[in-house]
Short mmCIF file of C-alpha atoms in Angstrom, two decimals:
data_model
loop_
_atom_site.label_atom_id
_atom_site.label_comp_id
_atom_site.label_asym_id
_atom_site.label_seq_id
_atom_site.Cartn_x
_atom_site.Cartn_y
_atom_site.Cartn_z
CA MET A 2 0.05 0.10 -0.25
CA ASP A 3 1.76 3.39 -1.35
CA SER A 4 1.14 6.47 0.94
CA PRO A 5 -2.61 6.24 1.56
CA PHE A 6 -4.35 9.41 1.94
CA PHE A 7 -5.73 10.69 5.26
CA LEU A 8 -8.78 10.71 4.43
CA ASN A 9 -10.62 8.58 1.98
CA ARG A 10 -13.96 10.57 1.60
CA ALA A 11 -15.43 12.99 -0.79
CA PRO A 12 -15.27 16.80 0.16
CA GLY A 13 -19.47 17.29 0.80
CA ALA A 14 -19.76 13.79 2.61
CA VAL A 15 -21.05 13.84 6.04
CA LEU A 16 -18.01 12.58 8.32
CA ALA A 17 -19.60 13.63 11.71
CA ARG A 18 -23.05 14.68 13.77
CA ARG A 19 -22.33 16.91 16.56
CA GLY A 20 -25.82 17.74 17.79
CA ALA A 21 -27.62 18.82 15.18
CA GLU A 22 -25.02 20.19 12.77
CA ALA A 23 -23.73 17.96 10.20
CA VAL A 24 -19.56 18.57 9.88
CA THR A 25 -18.46 17.79 6.14
CA ALA A 26 -14.86 16.16 5.33
CA ALA A 27 -13.90 19.58 3.60
CA ARG A 28 -14.86 21.27 6.69
CA PHE A 29 -13.13 18.46 8.95
CA LEU A 30 -9.70 18.95 6.91
CA ALA A 31 -10.06 22.81 7.62
CA ASP A 32 -10.50 22.09 11.22
CA VAL A 33 -7.82 19.57 11.03
CA ALA A 34 -5.12 22.62 9.41
CA ALA A 35 -6.27 24.86 11.97
CA LEU A 36 -5.20 22.69 15.19
CA ALA A 37 -2.19 21.58 13.51
CA ALA A 38 -1.13 25.12 13.35
CA ARG A 39 -1.66 25.46 17.06
CA LEU A 40 -0.34 22.43 18.15
CA PRO A 41 3.07 22.75 20.29
CA ASP A 42 6.20 20.76 18.98
CA GLY A 43 6.56 16.96 20.60
CA VAL A 44 7.09 13.66 19.42
CA CYS A 45 3.79 12.14 21.06
CA VAL A 46 0.13 13.44 21.99
CA LEU A 47 -1.64 11.71 24.69
CA ASN A 48 -5.31 12.59 23.15
CA LEU A 49 -7.87 13.11 25.99
CA CYS A 50 -10.62 14.76 24.07
CA ALA A 51 -13.94 13.19 25.28
CA ASP A 52 -15.99 14.75 21.97
CA ARG A 53 -15.15 12.06 19.78
CA TYR A 54 -15.04 14.77 16.93
CA LEU A 55 -12.54 16.78 18.60
CA ALA A 56 -10.65 13.47 19.28
CA LEU A 57 -10.70 12.75 15.48
CA VAL A 58 -9.37 16.47 14.79
CA GLY A 59 -6.78 16.13 16.90
CA PHE A 60 -5.62 12.83 15.68
CA GLY A 61 -5.46 14.05 11.96
CA ALA A 62 -3.57 17.14 13.46
CA ALA A 63 -0.94 15.15 15.01
CA LEU A 64 -0.78 12.91 11.86
CA ALA A 65 -0.17 16.59 10.06
CA ARG A 66 2.33 17.37 12.58
CA GLY A 67 4.40 13.78 12.21
CA GLN A 68 3.33 13.34 16.14
CA VAL A 69 2.46 9.84 17.23
CA THR A 70 -0.86 9.78 19.13
CA LEU A 71 -0.82 7.42 22.03
CA LEU A 72 -3.81 5.50 22.68
CA SER A 73 -4.64 4.87 26.54
CA ALA A 74 -7.96 4.40 27.83
CA ASP A 75 -6.76 4.96 31.65
CA ARG A 76 -6.93 8.92 31.97
CA SER A 77 -5.67 8.55 35.22
CA PRO A 78 -3.14 11.45 36.51
CA HIS A 79 -0.67 8.53 37.64
CA ARG A 80 -0.90 7.02 33.95
CA GLN A 81 -0.25 10.28 31.98
CA ARG A 82 2.53 10.98 34.03
CA ALA A 83 3.98 7.44 33.14
CA LEU A 84 3.36 7.90 29.59
CA ALA A 85 5.05 11.22 29.70
CA ALA A 86 7.60 9.29 31.22
CA LEU A 87 7.77 6.72 28.68
CA TYR A 88 7.68 8.86 25.86
CA PRO A 89 9.59 11.83 26.21
CA GLY A 90 8.48 14.92 24.12
CA THR A 91 4.54 13.96 25.37
CA TYR A 92 1.79 16.44 25.57
CA ALA A 93 -1.57 15.86 26.11
CA LEU A 94 -4.42 16.97 24.08
CA THR A 95 -7.85 18.00 25.88
CA ASP A 96 -11.20 19.49 25.07
CA GLY A 97 -11.13 20.98 28.75
CA ALA A 98 -10.43 18.80 31.29
CA GLU A 99 -7.23 19.32 33.85
CA THR A 100 -4.19 17.35 32.75
CA ALA A 101 -1.56 16.19 34.95
CA ILE A 102 1.17 16.72 32.13
CA PRO A 103 1.47 20.00 30.16
CA ALA A 104 -1.33 19.98 27.70
CA ALA A 105 -2.56 22.18 24.37
CA VAL A 106 -6.79 22.32 23.64
CA ALA A 107 -8.50 20.92 21.00
CA GLY A 108 -11.11 23.44 19.17
CA ALA A 109 -9.45 25.42 16.69
CA TRP A 110 -11.75 25.89 14.10
CA GLY A 111 -10.69 26.13 10.46
CA GLU A 112 -12.10 28.10 7.28
CA GLY A 113 -12.99 26.95 3.83
CA GLU A 114 -12.28 23.75 2.93
CA GLY A 115 -9.10 21.92 4.14
CA THR A 116 -6.47 20.08 2.16
CA ASN A 117 -5.86 16.14 2.11
CA PHE A 118 -2.52 14.76 2.88
CA ALA A 119 -0.87 11.28 2.14
CA ILE A 120 0.61 9.66 4.85
CA PRO A 121 3.58 6.34 3.89
CA ALA A 122 2.02 3.44 5.04
CA GLU A 123 5.22 2.34 7.36
CA ALA A 124 4.67 5.70 9.23
CA LYS A 125 4.02 5.08 12.89
CA ALA A 126 0.49 6.64 13.61
CA ALA A 127 -0.44 5.49 16.85
CA ILE A 128 0.49 3.31 19.84
CA GLY A 129 -2.12 1.03 21.23
CA PHE A 130 -1.90 -0.38 24.92
CA THR A 131 -3.21 -3.57 26.31
CA SER A 132 -5.76 -3.35 28.88
CA GLY A 133 -3.47 -4.71 31.65
CA SER A 134 -6.14 -7.44 32.28
CA THR A 135 -3.23 -9.89 31.97
CA GLY A 136 -0.34 -7.58 33.56
CA GLU A 137 0.95 -4.57 32.84
CA PRO A 138 -0.08 -2.41 29.71
CA ALA A 139 1.89 -3.36 26.84
CA ALA A 140 2.70 -1.14 24.12
CA HIS A 141 2.06 -1.63 20.00
CA ALA A 142 3.22 0.53 17.73
CA LYS A 143 0.27 0.74 14.78
CA PRO A 144 1.41 1.75 11.18
CA TRP A 145 -0.72 3.58 8.90
CA GLY A 146 -1.09 1.26 6.46
CA ALA A 147 -2.35 -1.28 8.64
CA LEU A 148 -4.68 0.95 10.39
CA VAL A 149 -6.33 2.00 6.64
CA ALA A 150 -6.45 -1.97 5.56
CA GLY A 151 -7.92 -2.91 8.78
CA ALA A 152 -11.10 -0.01 8.75
CA ARG A 153 -11.59 -0.77 4.90
CA ALA A 154 -11.59 -4.51 5.62
CA ALA A 155 -14.30 -3.91 8.64
CA ALA A 156 -16.25 -1.46 6.24
CA ARG A 157 -16.73 -4.42 3.96
CA ARG A 158 -17.55 -6.91 6.40
CA PHE A 159 -19.94 -4.71 8.15
CA GLY A 160 -21.76 -3.48 5.15
CA LEU A 161 -20.63 0.25 5.72
CA ASP A 162 -18.86 0.67 2.45
CA ASP A 163 -21.73 1.74 0.29
CA PRO A 164 -21.42 5.46 -0.54
CA ALA A 165 -24.80 5.62 -1.38
CA ASP A 166 -26.10 4.43 2.16
CA THR A 167 -24.25 6.34 4.75
CA ALA A 168 -24.63 5.16 8.37
CA THR A 169 -24.22 6.96 11.66
CA VAL A 170 -21.82 5.42 13.78
CA ILE A 171 -22.59 5.81 17.52
CA GLY A 172 -20.10 4.45 20.40
CA THR A 173 -20.31 4.18 23.43
CA VAL A 174 -16.51 3.02 24.17
CA PRO A 175 -13.90 5.30 24.38
CA ALA A 176 -12.13 6.93 21.19
CA ALA A 177 -8.78 6.32 22.86
CA HIS A 178 -9.57 2.23 23.46
CA MET A 179 -7.99 0.19 20.37
CA TYR A 180 -11.59 -1.19 19.56
CA GLY A 181 -13.32 2.53 19.91
CA PHE A 182 -10.41 3.62 17.87
CA GLU A 183 -10.86 1.58 15.10
CA THR A 184 -14.61 1.91 14.98
CA THR A 185 -15.20 5.49 15.67
CA MET A 186 -12.04 7.01 14.70
CA MET A 187 -10.50 4.89 11.60
CA LEU A 188 -13.81 4.14 10.06
CA PRO A 189 -14.97 7.46 9.30
CA LEU A 190 -11.67 8.39 7.69
CA GLN A 191 -11.59 5.60 5.32
CA ALA A 192 -15.39 4.56 4.87
CA PRO A 193 -18.54 6.19 4.14
CA VAL A 194 -19.98 6.43 7.51
CA ALA A 195 -20.68 9.56 10.02
CA ILE A 196 -19.52 9.63 13.69
CA HIS A 197 -22.00 10.93 16.40
CA SER A 198 -19.91 13.12 18.82
CA GLY A 199 -21.23 12.11 21.68
CA PRO A 200 -21.36 11.95 24.39
CA HIS A 201 -23.08 8.09 24.61
CA PHE A 202 -22.58 6.35 28.07
CA TYR A 203 -26.30 6.29 29.74
CA PRO A 204 -29.12 4.87 27.91
CA VAL A 205 -30.81 8.35 27.49
CA GLU A 206 -27.74 9.79 25.93
CA VAL A 207 -27.69 6.62 23.44
CA ALA A 208 -31.49 6.45 22.59
CA GLU A 209 -31.27 10.64 21.94
CA ALA A 210 -28.41 9.96 19.87
CA VAL A 211 -30.41 7.20 17.74
CA ALA A 212 -33.47 9.46 17.85
CA ALA A 213 -31.47 12.45 15.96
CA ALA A 214 -29.32 10.13 13.27
CA PRO A 215 -30.70 9.72 10.13
CA GLY A 216 -30.53 6.59 8.35
CA ARG A 217 -28.81 3.31 9.57
CA ARG A 218 -27.62 3.92 13.07
CA VAL A 219 -25.02 1.62 14.41
CA LEU A 220 -24.06 1.16 17.80
CA VAL A 221 -20.81 0.43 18.86
CA THR A 222 -20.46 -1.32 22.04
CA THR A 223 -19.48 -3.95 24.74
CA PRO A 224 -21.47 -6.86 26.57
CA LEU A 225 -21.65 -4.87 29.75
CA GLN A 226 -23.06 -1.90 28.19
CA LEU A 227 -25.54 -3.51 25.69
CA ARG A 228 -26.62 -5.46 28.96
CA ALA A 229 -27.81 -1.61 30.38
CA LEU A 230 -28.84 -0.54 26.81
CA VAL A 231 -31.24 -3.10 26.64
CA ALA A 232 -32.85 -2.64 30.14
CA GLY A 233 -32.99 0.83 29.57
CA GLY A 234 -35.22 0.43 26.54
CA VAL A 235 -33.42 1.91 23.72
CA SER A 236 -34.74 1.08 20.09
CA GLY A 237 -34.35 2.61 16.78
CA VAL A 238 -31.12 0.76 15.98
CA SER A 239 -29.87 -0.81 12.51
CA ALA A 240 -26.93 -3.15 13.80
CA VAL A 241 -25.21 -3.39 17.17
CA ILE A 242 -21.40 -4.27 17.12
CA SER A 243 -19.66 -5.73 20.16
CA ALA A 244 -16.22 -6.60 21.30
CA THR A 245 -13.80 -6.63 24.46
CA ALA A 246 -15.37 -9.31 26.35
CA PRO A 247 -17.71 -12.55 25.17
CA LEU A 248 -21.47 -11.79 24.29
CA ALA A 249 -23.90 -14.01 25.84
CA PRO A 250 -25.74 -15.51 22.88
CA SER A 251 -29.11 -15.12 25.29
CA LEU A 252 -27.92 -11.32 25.67
CA ALA A 253 -27.42 -10.85 21.58
CA ALA A 254 -30.98 -12.47 21.41
CA ALA A 255 -32.78 -9.86 23.69
CA ALA A 256 -30.67 -7.41 22.16
CA GLU A 257 -31.42 -8.25 18.33
CA ALA A 258 -35.39 -8.50 19.85
CA SER A 259 -35.77 -4.83 21.73
CA LEU A 260 -33.17 -2.87 20.20
CA GLY A 261 -34.06 -2.93 16.40
CA GLY A 262 -37.84 -4.97 16.49
CA GLY A 263 -36.27 -8.43 15.90
CA VAL A 264 -34.78 -7.38 12.23
CA ILE A 265 -30.84 -6.12 13.24
CA PRO A 266 -28.11 -8.24 13.44
CA VAL A 267 -25.71 -8.20 16.63
CA LEU A 268 -22.52 -8.78 15.37
CA GLU A 269 -19.18 -9.45 17.50
CA ILE A 270 -15.87 -8.41 16.81
CA TYR A 271 -12.71 -10.73 17.27
CA GLY A 272 -9.25 -9.01 17.66
CA ALA A 273 -6.25 -7.45 20.04
CA THR A 274 -4.53 -4.59 20.61
CA GLU A 275 -1.41 -6.12 19.20
CA MET A 276 -2.93 -6.85 15.75
CA GLY A 277 -6.43 -4.99 15.88
CA SER A 278 -9.41 -6.44 14.63
CA ILE A 279 -9.45 -9.39 12.43
CA ALA A 280 -12.74 -11.44 12.41
CA SER A 281 -16.56 -11.17 13.25
CA ARG A 282 -19.43 -13.28 13.96
CA ARG A 283 -23.24 -12.91 14.61
CA THR A 284 -23.32 -14.20 17.86
CA VAL A 285 -26.96 -16.28 17.70
CA GLU A 286 -25.61 -17.88 14.56
CA GLY A 287 -23.02 -19.98 16.57
CA GLU A 288 -19.28 -20.07 17.76
CA ALA A 289 -17.33 -20.01 14.18
CA TRP A 290 -15.49 -16.74 13.57
CA THR A 291 -15.37 -15.43 10.16
CA LEU A 292 -11.67 -14.01 9.30
CA TYR A 293 -11.88 -10.44 7.54
CA ASN A 294 -10.49 -10.37 3.75
CA GLY A 295 -6.61 -10.38 3.39
CA VAL A 296 -6.24 -12.04 7.53
CA SER A 297 -5.25 -15.48 7.66
CA LEU A 298 -4.02 -17.73 10.61
CA ARG A 299 -1.28 -20.03 10.36
CA ALA A 300 -0.54 -22.75 12.95
CA GLU A 301 3.34 -22.13 14.52
CA GLY A 302 3.18 -24.82 16.73
CA GLU A 303 1.03 -27.36 18.87
CA GLU A 304 -0.92 -24.72 20.40
CA VAL A 305 0.30 -21.24 19.22
CA VAL A 306 -1.52 -19.91 16.30
CA SER A 307 -0.37 -16.62 14.55
CA ALA A 308 -2.44 -13.76 12.59
CA LEU A 309 -1.26 -13.00 9.47
CA VAL A 310 -2.29 -9.06 9.04
CA PRO A 311 -2.01 -6.41 6.07
CA GLY A 312 0.08 -3.85 6.71
CA LEU A 313 2.11 -5.45 10.10
CA PRO A 314 5.47 -6.35 9.19
CA ALA A 315 4.96 -9.75 10.91
CA PRO A 316 2.41 -12.69 12.11
CA VAL A 317 0.91 -11.96 15.52
CA PRO A 318 0.73 -14.67 17.88
CA LEU A 319 -2.67 -15.10 19.10
CA SER A 320 -3.08 -15.47 23.06
CA ASP A 321 -5.89 -17.40 22.23
CA LEU A 322 -6.35 -21.52 22.08
CA VAL A 323 -8.33 -21.74 18.67
CA GLU A 324 -9.51 -24.62 16.82
CA LEU A 325 -9.39 -24.22 12.78
CA ALA A 326 -11.70 -25.32 10.73
CA PRO A 327 -11.40 -26.53 6.70
CA ASP A 328 -13.24 -23.74 5.78
CA GLY A 329 -10.82 -21.32 6.95
CA ARG A 330 -13.08 -20.05 9.98
CA PHE A 331 -12.25 -20.88 13.50
CA ARG A 332 -13.17 -21.27 17.37
CA LEU A 333 -11.99 -20.25 20.38
CA LEU A 334 -11.18 -22.32 22.94
CA GLY A 335 -9.75 -20.07 25.64
CA ARG A 336 -6.71 -17.99 26.56
CA ARG A 337 -3.68 -19.72 26.84
CA GLY A 338 -3.16 -18.17 30.20
CA ASP A 339 -7.16 -18.38 30.91
CA ILE A 340 -7.20 -22.38 31.00
CA VAL A 341 -7.70 -24.03 34.45
CA LYS A 342 -7.34 -27.66 34.96
CA ARG A 343 -8.90 -29.66 38.14
CA GLY A 344 -9.17 -33.36 38.31
CA GLY A 345 -7.89 -34.13 34.57
CA ARG A 346 -10.57 -31.47 32.90
CA ARG A 347 -9.87 -28.15 31.55
CA ALA A 348 -11.94 -25.05 31.66
CA SER A 349 -11.87 -21.37 30.61
CA LEU A 350 -12.24 -18.81 32.44
CA ALA A 351 -13.91 -16.25 30.30
CA GLY A 352 -16.35 -19.43 29.53
CA LEU A 353 -17.38 -20.08 32.97
CA ASN A 354 -17.66 -15.92 33.14
CA ARG A 355 -20.36 -16.44 30.10
CA VAL A 356 -22.02 -18.85 32.00
CA LEU A 357 -22.30 -16.98 34.90
CA SER A 358 -23.69 -14.12 33.20
CA GLU A 359 -26.41 -15.47 31.65
CA ILE A 360 -28.09 -16.61 34.91
CA GLU A 361 -30.97 -14.82 35.58
CA GLY A 362 -30.60 -12.38 37.97
CA VAL A 363 -27.03 -11.61 37.61
CA GLU A 364 -25.78 -8.15 36.66
CA ASP A 365 -21.86 -8.97 36.47
CA GLY A 366 -19.79 -11.89 37.79
CA VAL A 367 -16.22 -12.95 37.39
CA PHE A 368 -14.48 -16.21 38.22
CA LEU A 369 -11.05 -16.00 39.86
CA ALA A 370 -8.50 -18.66 40.34
CA PRO A 371 -6.61 -18.78 43.19
CA GLU A 372 -2.54 -18.49 43.15
CA ASP A 373 -1.92 -22.08 44.22
CA LEU A 374 -4.92 -23.49 41.97
CA ASP A 375 -2.54 -25.77 40.41
CA ALA A 376 -0.05 -26.67 43.23
CA ASN A 377 -2.93 -27.42 45.93
CA PRO A 378 -5.43 -29.81 45.60
CA THR A 379 -8.20 -28.06 47.95
CA ALA A 380 -7.89 -25.16 46.32
CA ARG A 381 -11.16 -24.09 44.56
CA LEU A 382 -12.18 -21.23 42.33
CA ALA A 383 -14.19 -18.26 43.70
CA ALA A 384 -17.20 -16.19 41.77
CA TYR A 385 -17.66 -12.59 42.76
CA VAL A 386 -20.95 -11.65 41.45
CA VAL A 387 -23.15 -8.41 40.93
CA ALA A 388 -26.80 -10.19 41.64
CA PRO A 389 -28.89 -7.97 44.27
CA THR A 390 -32.00 -10.70 43.97
CA LEU A 391 -29.94 -13.52 44.06
CA THR A 392 -27.99 -15.38 47.15
CA PRO A 393 -24.89 -17.40 46.70
CA ALA A 394 -26.94 -20.61 47.25
CA ARG A 395 -29.54 -19.68 44.43
CA ILE A 396 -26.37 -18.73 42.00
CA LEU A 397 -24.62 -22.34 42.78
CA LEU A 398 -27.62 -24.20 42.25
CA ALA A 399 -28.09 -22.36 38.89
CA LEU A 400 -24.44 -23.27 38.06
CA ARG A 401 -25.08 -26.72 38.84
CA GLY A 402 -25.78 -28.39 35.42
CA ARG A 403 -24.07 -26.04 33.61
CA VAL A 404 -20.55 -26.04 34.80
CA GLU A 405 -18.61 -29.49 36.09
CA ASP A 406 -18.72 -29.79 40.04
CA VAL A 407 -14.67 -29.26 40.05
CA PHE A 408 -15.30 -25.90 38.97
CA LEU A 409 -17.83 -24.79 40.88
CA PRO A 410 -16.89 -21.76 42.93
CA ARG A 411 -16.10 -21.56 46.89
CA PRO A 412 -16.89 -18.99 48.09
CA VAL A 413 -19.51 -17.04 45.77
CA VAL A 414 -18.92 -13.47 46.96
CA MET A 415 -21.57 -10.83 46.30
CA VAL A 416 -20.50 -7.61 45.76
CA GLU A 417 -22.03 -4.32 44.65
CA ARG A 418 -19.87 -3.67 41.38
CA LEU A 419 -16.98 -5.05 39.86
CA PRO A 420 -13.96 -2.79 39.40
CA ARG A 421 -14.43 -2.69 35.27
CA ASP A 422 -12.58 0.26 33.47
CA ALA A 423 -14.55 2.24 30.46
CA VAL A 424 -14.83 -0.45 28.30
CA GLY A 425 -15.72 -3.11 30.76
CA LYS A 426 -12.50 -5.29 31.48
CA ILE A 427 -10.96 -5.83 35.05
CA THR A 428 -7.27 -5.20 35.29
CA ARG A 429 -5.23 -7.99 36.77
CA ARG A 430 -3.86 -5.06 39.71
CA SER A 431 -8.00 -4.85 40.02
CA LEU A 432 -8.25 -8.74 40.21
CA ASP A 433 -5.40 -9.03 42.71
CA SER A 434 -7.13 -6.50 45.00
CA LEU A 435 -10.46 -7.98 44.80
CA ARG A 436 -8.87 -11.35 45.87
CA GLU A 437 -6.94 -10.00 48.89
CA ARG A 438 -10.06 -7.85 50.25
CA LEU A 439 -13.37 -9.68 49.43
CA PRO A 440 -13.21 -13.06 50.79
CA GLN A 441 -13.78 -11.30 54.13
CA ALA A 442 -16.63 -9.10 53.12
CA SER A 443 -20.20 -9.43 54.22
CA GLY A 444 -22.59 -11.19 51.99
CA SER A 445 -20.19 -13.98 50.78
CA GLY A 446 -20.78 -17.50 50.95
CA THR A 447 -20.87 -20.78 49.56
#
């Protein structure tokens, strides 16, 4: 791929919706140029803009200045200072919030029509960071060519590549998370879709955005948020895209029935920060995943499978165990570090979490394995559950028959909430803290 342009849109195409205002591609480029002229010199920019349109303008302005955008969903002062120390020459870009490091303010508005510009495919456009759910966040550089190829492949997969049928993408996930970045930042740059600037966290905010958007409305969300949207009575959605955690088929079916009157698809994305999104499935149709065009999988050993992704310089080993099918599709068997073994049997913690989430009355929950599970024959899994109307005994009863006895949790600890981040993930540090604090909390039981 030779130096793809920053923006692959016609000048008059609607790229973003900010309330009642429709922002064209030409106007967007003018805003990018105006902000680029105001940005300080620097090597990296930590984009902290909550307004999704301003975040997109900031990303473009940084690219125009040759600066690399750091994608961090963790906006805490501690994380800001840590990134500034790791990447000297970093400043923050904000749309009003205070920062712990030197910052510039987004919102320089241009006049007329801006000029598009090409970016070398191999140029480092962004650095994504893993969530920390398996340890400390790890950095992964994103070449511009790989980001463009991924956005175009996703647009084809989800039917978002027809200029005559422009959809509005409404995202409930942060733009600085890799999943949110791909679907709400890269997609409008490379495919004929418009983004809604937000905010969209609470069901009422999503409902207002859906009601205001013309044409098709594509909701980009997570399983945890999707559950709240179904309960909140949101409707009028044309399609749902979900990622960051396994989606229970029962929740997918409920979302298809309620959010769009039973005629919309609820689709899941499979991917990781290391490689971006590479596959999708319609949850209610089964477990098999279908790779994006141009992506392939290659077995590297007895258990390791790597993904060959357009634009990336080398194959990326998957963190999941997968079962490859002759037709090129695949099934997930669980993460390599997520498999627990008891009594000669194996189970995936992610699979156990999905079973737990499907119990009626369970609002959230997670299984944890003790540190000595492999060495201590008496050690048992524990479950931490948000279910105001249930008791530990009721939860255990519901798990029997769905989970093998050796994996039944002891104890079941009832909590008010779990320490999830903005996209619904729980970091390893939070899990360790949970393990230390909660067995002594009131409301626990077996």
